[in-house]
Short mmCIF file of C-alpha atoms and ligand atoms in Angstrom, two decimals:
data_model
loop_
_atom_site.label_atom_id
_atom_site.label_comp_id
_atom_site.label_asym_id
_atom_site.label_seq_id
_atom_site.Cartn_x
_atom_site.Cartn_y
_atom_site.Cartn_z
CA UNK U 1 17.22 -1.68 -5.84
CA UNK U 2 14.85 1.39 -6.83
CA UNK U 3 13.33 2.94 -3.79
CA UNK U 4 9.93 4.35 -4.35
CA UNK U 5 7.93 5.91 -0.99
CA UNK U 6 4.58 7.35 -1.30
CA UNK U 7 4.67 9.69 1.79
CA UNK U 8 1.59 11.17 3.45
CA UNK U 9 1.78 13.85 6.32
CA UNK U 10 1.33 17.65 5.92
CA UNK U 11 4.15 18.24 8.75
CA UNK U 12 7.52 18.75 7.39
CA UNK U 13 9.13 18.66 11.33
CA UNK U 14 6.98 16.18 12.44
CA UNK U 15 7.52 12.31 13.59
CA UNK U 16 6.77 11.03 10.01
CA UNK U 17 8.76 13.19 8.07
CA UNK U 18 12.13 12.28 10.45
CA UNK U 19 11.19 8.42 9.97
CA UNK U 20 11.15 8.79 6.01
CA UNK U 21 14.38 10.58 6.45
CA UNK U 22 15.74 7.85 8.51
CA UNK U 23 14.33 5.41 5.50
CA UNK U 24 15.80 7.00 2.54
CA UNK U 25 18.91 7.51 4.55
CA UNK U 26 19.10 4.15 5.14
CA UNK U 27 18.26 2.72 1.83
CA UNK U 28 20.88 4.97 0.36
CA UNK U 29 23.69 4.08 2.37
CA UNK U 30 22.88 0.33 1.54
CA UNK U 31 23.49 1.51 -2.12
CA UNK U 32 18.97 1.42 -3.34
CA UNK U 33 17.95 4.16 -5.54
CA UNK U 34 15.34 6.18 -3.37
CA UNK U 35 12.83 8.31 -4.97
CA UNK U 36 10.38 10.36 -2.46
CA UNK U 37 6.30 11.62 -3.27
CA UNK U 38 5.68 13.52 -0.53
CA UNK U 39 1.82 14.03 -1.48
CA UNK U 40 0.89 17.19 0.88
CA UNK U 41 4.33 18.76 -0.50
CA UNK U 42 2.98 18.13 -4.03
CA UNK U 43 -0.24 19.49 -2.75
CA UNK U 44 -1.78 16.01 -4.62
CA UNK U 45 -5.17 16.06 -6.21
CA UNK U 46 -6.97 13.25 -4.26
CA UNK U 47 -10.49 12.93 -5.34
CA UNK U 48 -11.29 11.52 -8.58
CA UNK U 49 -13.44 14.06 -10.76
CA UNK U 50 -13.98 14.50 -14.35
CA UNK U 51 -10.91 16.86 -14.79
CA UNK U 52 -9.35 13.15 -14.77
CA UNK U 53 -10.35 12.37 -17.99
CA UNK U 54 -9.76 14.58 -21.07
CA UNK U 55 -10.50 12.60 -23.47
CA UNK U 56 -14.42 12.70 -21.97
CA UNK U 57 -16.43 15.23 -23.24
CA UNK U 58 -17.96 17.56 -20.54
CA UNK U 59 -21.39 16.45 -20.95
CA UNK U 60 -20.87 12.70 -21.05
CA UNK U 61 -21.47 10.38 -17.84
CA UNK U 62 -18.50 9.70 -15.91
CA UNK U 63 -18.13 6.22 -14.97
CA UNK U 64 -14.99 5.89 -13.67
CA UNK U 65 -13.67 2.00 -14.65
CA UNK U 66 -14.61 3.02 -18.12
CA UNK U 67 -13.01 6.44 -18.44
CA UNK U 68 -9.77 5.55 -16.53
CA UNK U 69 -9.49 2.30 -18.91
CA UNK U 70 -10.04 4.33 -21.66
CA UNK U 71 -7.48 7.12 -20.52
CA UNK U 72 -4.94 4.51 -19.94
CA UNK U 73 -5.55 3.20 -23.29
CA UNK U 74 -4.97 6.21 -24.88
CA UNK U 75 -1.96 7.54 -23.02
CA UNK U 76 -4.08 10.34 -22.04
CA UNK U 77 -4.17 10.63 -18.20
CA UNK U 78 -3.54 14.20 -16.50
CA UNK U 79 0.32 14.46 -16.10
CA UNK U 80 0.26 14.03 -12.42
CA UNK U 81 -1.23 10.75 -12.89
CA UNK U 82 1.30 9.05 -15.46
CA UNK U 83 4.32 10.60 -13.69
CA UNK U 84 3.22 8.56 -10.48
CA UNK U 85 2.41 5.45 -12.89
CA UNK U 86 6.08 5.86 -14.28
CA UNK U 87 7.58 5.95 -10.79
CA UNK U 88 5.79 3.09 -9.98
CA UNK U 89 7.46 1.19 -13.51
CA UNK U 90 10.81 2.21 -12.61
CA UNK U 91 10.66 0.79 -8.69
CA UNK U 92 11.33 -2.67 -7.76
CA UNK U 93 9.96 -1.67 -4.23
CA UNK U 94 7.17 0.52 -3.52
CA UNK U 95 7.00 1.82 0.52
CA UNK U 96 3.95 3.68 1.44
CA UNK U 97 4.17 5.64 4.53
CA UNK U 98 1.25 7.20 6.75
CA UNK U 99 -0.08 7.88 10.20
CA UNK U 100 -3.12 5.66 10.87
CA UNK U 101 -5.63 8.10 10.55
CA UNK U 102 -9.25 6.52 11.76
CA UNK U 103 -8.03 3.08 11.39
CA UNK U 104 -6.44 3.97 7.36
CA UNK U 105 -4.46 5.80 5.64
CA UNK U 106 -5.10 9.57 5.20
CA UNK U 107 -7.36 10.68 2.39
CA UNK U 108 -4.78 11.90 0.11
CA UNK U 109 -3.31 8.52 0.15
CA UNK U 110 -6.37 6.87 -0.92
CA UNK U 111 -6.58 9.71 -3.28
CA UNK U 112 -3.05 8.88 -4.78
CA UNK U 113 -4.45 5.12 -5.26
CA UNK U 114 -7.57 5.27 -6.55
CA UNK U 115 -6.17 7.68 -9.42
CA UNK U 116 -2.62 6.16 -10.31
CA UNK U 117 -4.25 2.59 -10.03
CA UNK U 118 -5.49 3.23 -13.12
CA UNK U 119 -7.86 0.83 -15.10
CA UNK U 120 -5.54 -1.51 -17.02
CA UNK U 121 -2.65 0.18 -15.64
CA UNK U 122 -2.98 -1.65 -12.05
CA UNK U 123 -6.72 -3.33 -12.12
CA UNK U 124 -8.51 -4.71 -15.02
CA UNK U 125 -6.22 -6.91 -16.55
CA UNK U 126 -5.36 -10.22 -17.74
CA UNK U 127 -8.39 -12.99 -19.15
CA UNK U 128 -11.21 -14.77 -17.02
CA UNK U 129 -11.56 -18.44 -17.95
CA UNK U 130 -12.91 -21.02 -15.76
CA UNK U 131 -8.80 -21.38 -14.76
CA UNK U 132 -8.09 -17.70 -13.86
CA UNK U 133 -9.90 -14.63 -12.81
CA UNK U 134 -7.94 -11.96 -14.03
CA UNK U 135 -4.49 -10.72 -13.31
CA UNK U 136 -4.81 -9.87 -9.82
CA UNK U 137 -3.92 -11.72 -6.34
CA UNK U 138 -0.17 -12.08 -6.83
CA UNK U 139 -0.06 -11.57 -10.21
CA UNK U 140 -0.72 -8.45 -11.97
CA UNK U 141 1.36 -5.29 -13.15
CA UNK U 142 3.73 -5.81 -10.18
CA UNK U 143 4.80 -8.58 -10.03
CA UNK U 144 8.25 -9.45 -9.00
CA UNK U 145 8.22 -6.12 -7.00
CA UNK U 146 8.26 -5.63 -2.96
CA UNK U 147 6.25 -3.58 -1.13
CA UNK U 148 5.52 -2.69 2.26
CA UNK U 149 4.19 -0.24 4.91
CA UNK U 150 5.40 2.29 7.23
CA UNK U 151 2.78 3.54 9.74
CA UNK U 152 2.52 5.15 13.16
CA UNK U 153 -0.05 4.70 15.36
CA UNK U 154 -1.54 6.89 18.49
CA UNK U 155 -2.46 3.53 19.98
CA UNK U 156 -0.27 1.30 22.44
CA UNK U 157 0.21 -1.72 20.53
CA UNK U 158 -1.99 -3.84 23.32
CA UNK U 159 -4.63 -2.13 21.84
CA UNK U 160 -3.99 -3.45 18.26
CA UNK U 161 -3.28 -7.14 19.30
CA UNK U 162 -5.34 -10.18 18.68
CA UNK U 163 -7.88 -9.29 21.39
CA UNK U 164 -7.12 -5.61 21.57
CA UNK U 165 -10.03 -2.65 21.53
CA UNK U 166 -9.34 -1.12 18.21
CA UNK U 167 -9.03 -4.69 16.60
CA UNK U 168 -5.60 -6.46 14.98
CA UNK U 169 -3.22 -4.60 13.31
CA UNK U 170 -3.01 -7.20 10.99
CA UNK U 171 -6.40 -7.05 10.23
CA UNK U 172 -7.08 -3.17 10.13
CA UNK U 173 -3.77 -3.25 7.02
CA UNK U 174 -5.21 -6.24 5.21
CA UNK U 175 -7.46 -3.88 2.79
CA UNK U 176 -3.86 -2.07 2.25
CA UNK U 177 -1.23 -5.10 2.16
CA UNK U 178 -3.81 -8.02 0.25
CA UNK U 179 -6.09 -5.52 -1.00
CA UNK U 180 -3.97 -2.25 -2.72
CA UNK U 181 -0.18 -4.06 -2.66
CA UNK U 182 -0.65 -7.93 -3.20
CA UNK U 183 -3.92 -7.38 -5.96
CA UNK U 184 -2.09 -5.81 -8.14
CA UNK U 185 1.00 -8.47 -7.43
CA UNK U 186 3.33 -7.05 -4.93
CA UNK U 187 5.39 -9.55 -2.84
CA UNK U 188 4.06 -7.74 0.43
CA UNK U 189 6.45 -7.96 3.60
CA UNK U 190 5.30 -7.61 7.15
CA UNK U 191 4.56 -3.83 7.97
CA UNK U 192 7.22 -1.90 9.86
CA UNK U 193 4.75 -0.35 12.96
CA UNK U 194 5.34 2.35 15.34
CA UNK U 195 2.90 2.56 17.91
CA UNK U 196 2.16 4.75 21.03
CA UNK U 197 3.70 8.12 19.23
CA UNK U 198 2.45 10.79 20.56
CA UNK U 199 4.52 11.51 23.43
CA UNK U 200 7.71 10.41 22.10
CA UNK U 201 10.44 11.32 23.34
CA UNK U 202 13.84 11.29 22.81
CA UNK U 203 15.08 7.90 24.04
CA UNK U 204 11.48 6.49 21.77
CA UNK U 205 12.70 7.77 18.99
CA UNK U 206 16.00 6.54 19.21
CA UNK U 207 14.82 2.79 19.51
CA UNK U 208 12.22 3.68 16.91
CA UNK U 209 14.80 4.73 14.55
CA UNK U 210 17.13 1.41 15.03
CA UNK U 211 14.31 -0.57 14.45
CA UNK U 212 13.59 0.72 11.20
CA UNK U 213 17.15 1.30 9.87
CA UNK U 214 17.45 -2.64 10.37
CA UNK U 215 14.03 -3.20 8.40
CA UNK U 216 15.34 -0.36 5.34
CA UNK U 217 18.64 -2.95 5.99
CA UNK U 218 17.14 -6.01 4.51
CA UNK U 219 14.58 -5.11 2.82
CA UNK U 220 15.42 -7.22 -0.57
CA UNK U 221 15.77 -10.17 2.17
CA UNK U 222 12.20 -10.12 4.61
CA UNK U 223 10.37 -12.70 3.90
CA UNK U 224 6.97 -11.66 3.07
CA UNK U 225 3.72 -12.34 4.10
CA UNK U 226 3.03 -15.62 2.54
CA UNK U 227 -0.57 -14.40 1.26
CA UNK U 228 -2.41 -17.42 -1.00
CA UNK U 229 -2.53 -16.62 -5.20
CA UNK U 230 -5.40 -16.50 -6.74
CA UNK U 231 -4.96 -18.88 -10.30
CA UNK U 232 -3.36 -21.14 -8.28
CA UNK U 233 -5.33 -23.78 -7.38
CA UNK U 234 -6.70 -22.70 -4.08
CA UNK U 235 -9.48 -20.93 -4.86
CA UNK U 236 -12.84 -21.82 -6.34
CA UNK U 237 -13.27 -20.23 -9.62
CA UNK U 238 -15.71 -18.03 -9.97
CA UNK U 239 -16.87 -17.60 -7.03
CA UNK U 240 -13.71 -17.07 -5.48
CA UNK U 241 -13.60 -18.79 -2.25
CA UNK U 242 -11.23 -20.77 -0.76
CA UNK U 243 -11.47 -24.42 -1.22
CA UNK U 244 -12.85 -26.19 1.69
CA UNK U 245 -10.52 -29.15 2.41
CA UNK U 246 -7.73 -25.89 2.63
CA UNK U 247 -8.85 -24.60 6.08
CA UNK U 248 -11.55 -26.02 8.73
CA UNK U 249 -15.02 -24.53 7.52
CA UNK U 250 -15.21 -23.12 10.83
CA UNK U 251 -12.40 -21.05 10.22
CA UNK U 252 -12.91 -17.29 8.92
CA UNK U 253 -11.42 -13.89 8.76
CA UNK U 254 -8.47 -12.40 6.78
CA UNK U 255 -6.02 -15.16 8.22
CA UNK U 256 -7.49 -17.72 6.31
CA UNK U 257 -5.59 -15.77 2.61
CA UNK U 258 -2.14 -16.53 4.41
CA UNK U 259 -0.45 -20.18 3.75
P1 FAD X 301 4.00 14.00 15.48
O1 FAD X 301 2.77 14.59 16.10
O2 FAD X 301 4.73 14.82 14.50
O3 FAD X 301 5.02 13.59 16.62
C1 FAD X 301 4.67 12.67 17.65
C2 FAD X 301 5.63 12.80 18.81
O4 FAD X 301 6.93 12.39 18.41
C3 FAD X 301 5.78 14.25 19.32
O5 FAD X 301 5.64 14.23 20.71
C4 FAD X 301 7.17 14.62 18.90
O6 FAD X 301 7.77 15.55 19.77
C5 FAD X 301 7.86 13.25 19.00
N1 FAD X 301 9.18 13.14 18.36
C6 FAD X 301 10.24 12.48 18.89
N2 FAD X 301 11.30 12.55 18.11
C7 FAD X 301 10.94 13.27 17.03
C8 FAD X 301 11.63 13.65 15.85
N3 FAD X 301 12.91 13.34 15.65
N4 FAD X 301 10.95 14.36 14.95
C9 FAD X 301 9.66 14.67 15.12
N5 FAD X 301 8.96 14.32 16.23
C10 FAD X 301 9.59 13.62 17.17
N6 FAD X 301 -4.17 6.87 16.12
C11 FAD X 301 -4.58 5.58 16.16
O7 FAD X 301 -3.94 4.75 16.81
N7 FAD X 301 -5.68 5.17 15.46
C12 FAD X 301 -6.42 6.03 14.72
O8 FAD X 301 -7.39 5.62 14.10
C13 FAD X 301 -6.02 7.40 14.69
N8 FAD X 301 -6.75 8.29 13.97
C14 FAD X 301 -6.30 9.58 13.88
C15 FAD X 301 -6.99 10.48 13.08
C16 FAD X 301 -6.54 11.77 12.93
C17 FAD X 301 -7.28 12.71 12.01
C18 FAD X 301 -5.37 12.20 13.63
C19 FAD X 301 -4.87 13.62 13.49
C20 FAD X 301 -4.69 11.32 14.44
C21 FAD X 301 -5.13 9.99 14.56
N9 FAD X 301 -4.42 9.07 15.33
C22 FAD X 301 -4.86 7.77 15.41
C23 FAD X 301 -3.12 9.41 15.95
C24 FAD X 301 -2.02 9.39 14.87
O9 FAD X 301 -1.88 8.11 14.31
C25 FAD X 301 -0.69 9.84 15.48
O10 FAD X 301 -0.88 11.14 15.96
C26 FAD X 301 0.43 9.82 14.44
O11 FAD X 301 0.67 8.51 14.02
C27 FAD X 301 1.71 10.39 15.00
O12 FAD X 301 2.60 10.61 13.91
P2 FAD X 301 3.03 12.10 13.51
O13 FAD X 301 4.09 12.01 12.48
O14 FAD X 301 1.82 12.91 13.20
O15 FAD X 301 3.66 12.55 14.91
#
């Protein structure tokens, strides 16, 4: 398989960087392909501006949708842009890994999404009928590829469990996993979570680092999180919802998109 991690931590030494060395370690001694953007290393542009777009003339309106469709189109996106879109092509399996940083991912991880999921590159494709709404929830430009997270946490993981403080860590990655991975139709597996970091010592890391060797081990083989498709029957077109005779009205929440 072909490895792609999107890496996000300004430390070289630190925790992160020795877990995505344990990762493509791992992934290359099971025989994967691994390529590595380490965004702070590649000091990566993350907000979106008008330096984006130059086909747009400096005086024009910048809206966004419009001007990254149009880029796309075109095949005129900045360089840094359509080499991340190209390592994206050439992976079958897309890792991105992050400290939770106030409940997210860092900024220039967002950054590296919202401007390499370009408009008809990753978003904004496919036809709306009263059947389907797009190519998006399972279907989309990735299709057919795997993705998942890596992400350590300051927090114990009591804290992140059902009726934890700082809410369910299933719950605080859904925008990631359903909303950045399976939209544009990655087969998301289960995140690999490190929790309780910050005084880690030796004998932590060590278990830490078993744990995810055996997760880099079979990742073509994890089952994924069995997240519901949108054109596929159980969702009300177009507004979207899920049907009612699929789950007990009372039930809400991010659960309810899982089988
Ligand atoms: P580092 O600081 O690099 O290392 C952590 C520990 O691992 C150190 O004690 C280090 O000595 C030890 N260690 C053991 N073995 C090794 C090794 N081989 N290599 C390197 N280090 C090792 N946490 C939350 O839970 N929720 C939040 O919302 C949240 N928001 C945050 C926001 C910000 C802006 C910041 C800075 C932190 C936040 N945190 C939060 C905490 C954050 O998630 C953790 O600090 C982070 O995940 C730890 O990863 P690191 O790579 O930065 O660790």
């Amino acid at each position: 398989m072909k490895v792609l991690i999107v890496y996000a931590h300004p430390e070289p030494q630190s925790l992160n960087s020795a877990l995505r060395d344990v990762a493509v370690h791992e992934l290359e001694a099971q025989g994967h392909e691994v390529q590595v953007s380490d965004l702070c290393a590649m000091n990566w542009k993350s907000e979106v501006s008008h330096a984006d777009f130059p086909l747009l003339d400096k005086q024009t309106r910048l809206q966004v949708s419009n001007a990254s469709k149009a880029g796309f189109n075109a095949n005129a996106l900045t360089k840094d842009v359509q080499t991340e879109q190209e390592k994206l092509l050439w992976a079958d399996t897309l890792i991105l890994q992050f400290p939770l940083w106030w409940f997210t991912m860092p900024a220039i991880l967002k950054g590296w999404v919202d401007r390499v999921y370009s408009c008809g590159f990753a978003h904004g494709i496919g036809d709306h009928s009263d059947k389907r709404w797009g190519d998006r929830y399972g279907e989309g430009k990735f299709e057919g590829k795997r993705a998942m997270l890596i992400v350590t946490t300051g927090g114990w993981e009591e804290h992140y469990s059902l009726r934890g403080i700082n809410g369910p860590i299933d719950d605080l990655l859904f925008p990631i996993n359903h909303g950045i991975l399976f939209y544009p139709g990655y087969t998301v597996l289960p995140s690999f979570v490190a929790y309780k970091t910050d005084r880690l010592d030796e004998a932590g890391f060590s278990t830490l680092e078993k744990r995810l060797r055996q997760r880099m081990q079979t990742i073509d083989t994890t089952p994924p999180i069995p997240y519901r498709r949108q054109n596929f029957g159980d969702y009300l077109i177009p507004t979207m919802q899920l049907r009612p005779e699929l789950c007990l009205p009372s039930a809400t929440g991010f659960s309810i998109h899982q089988e």
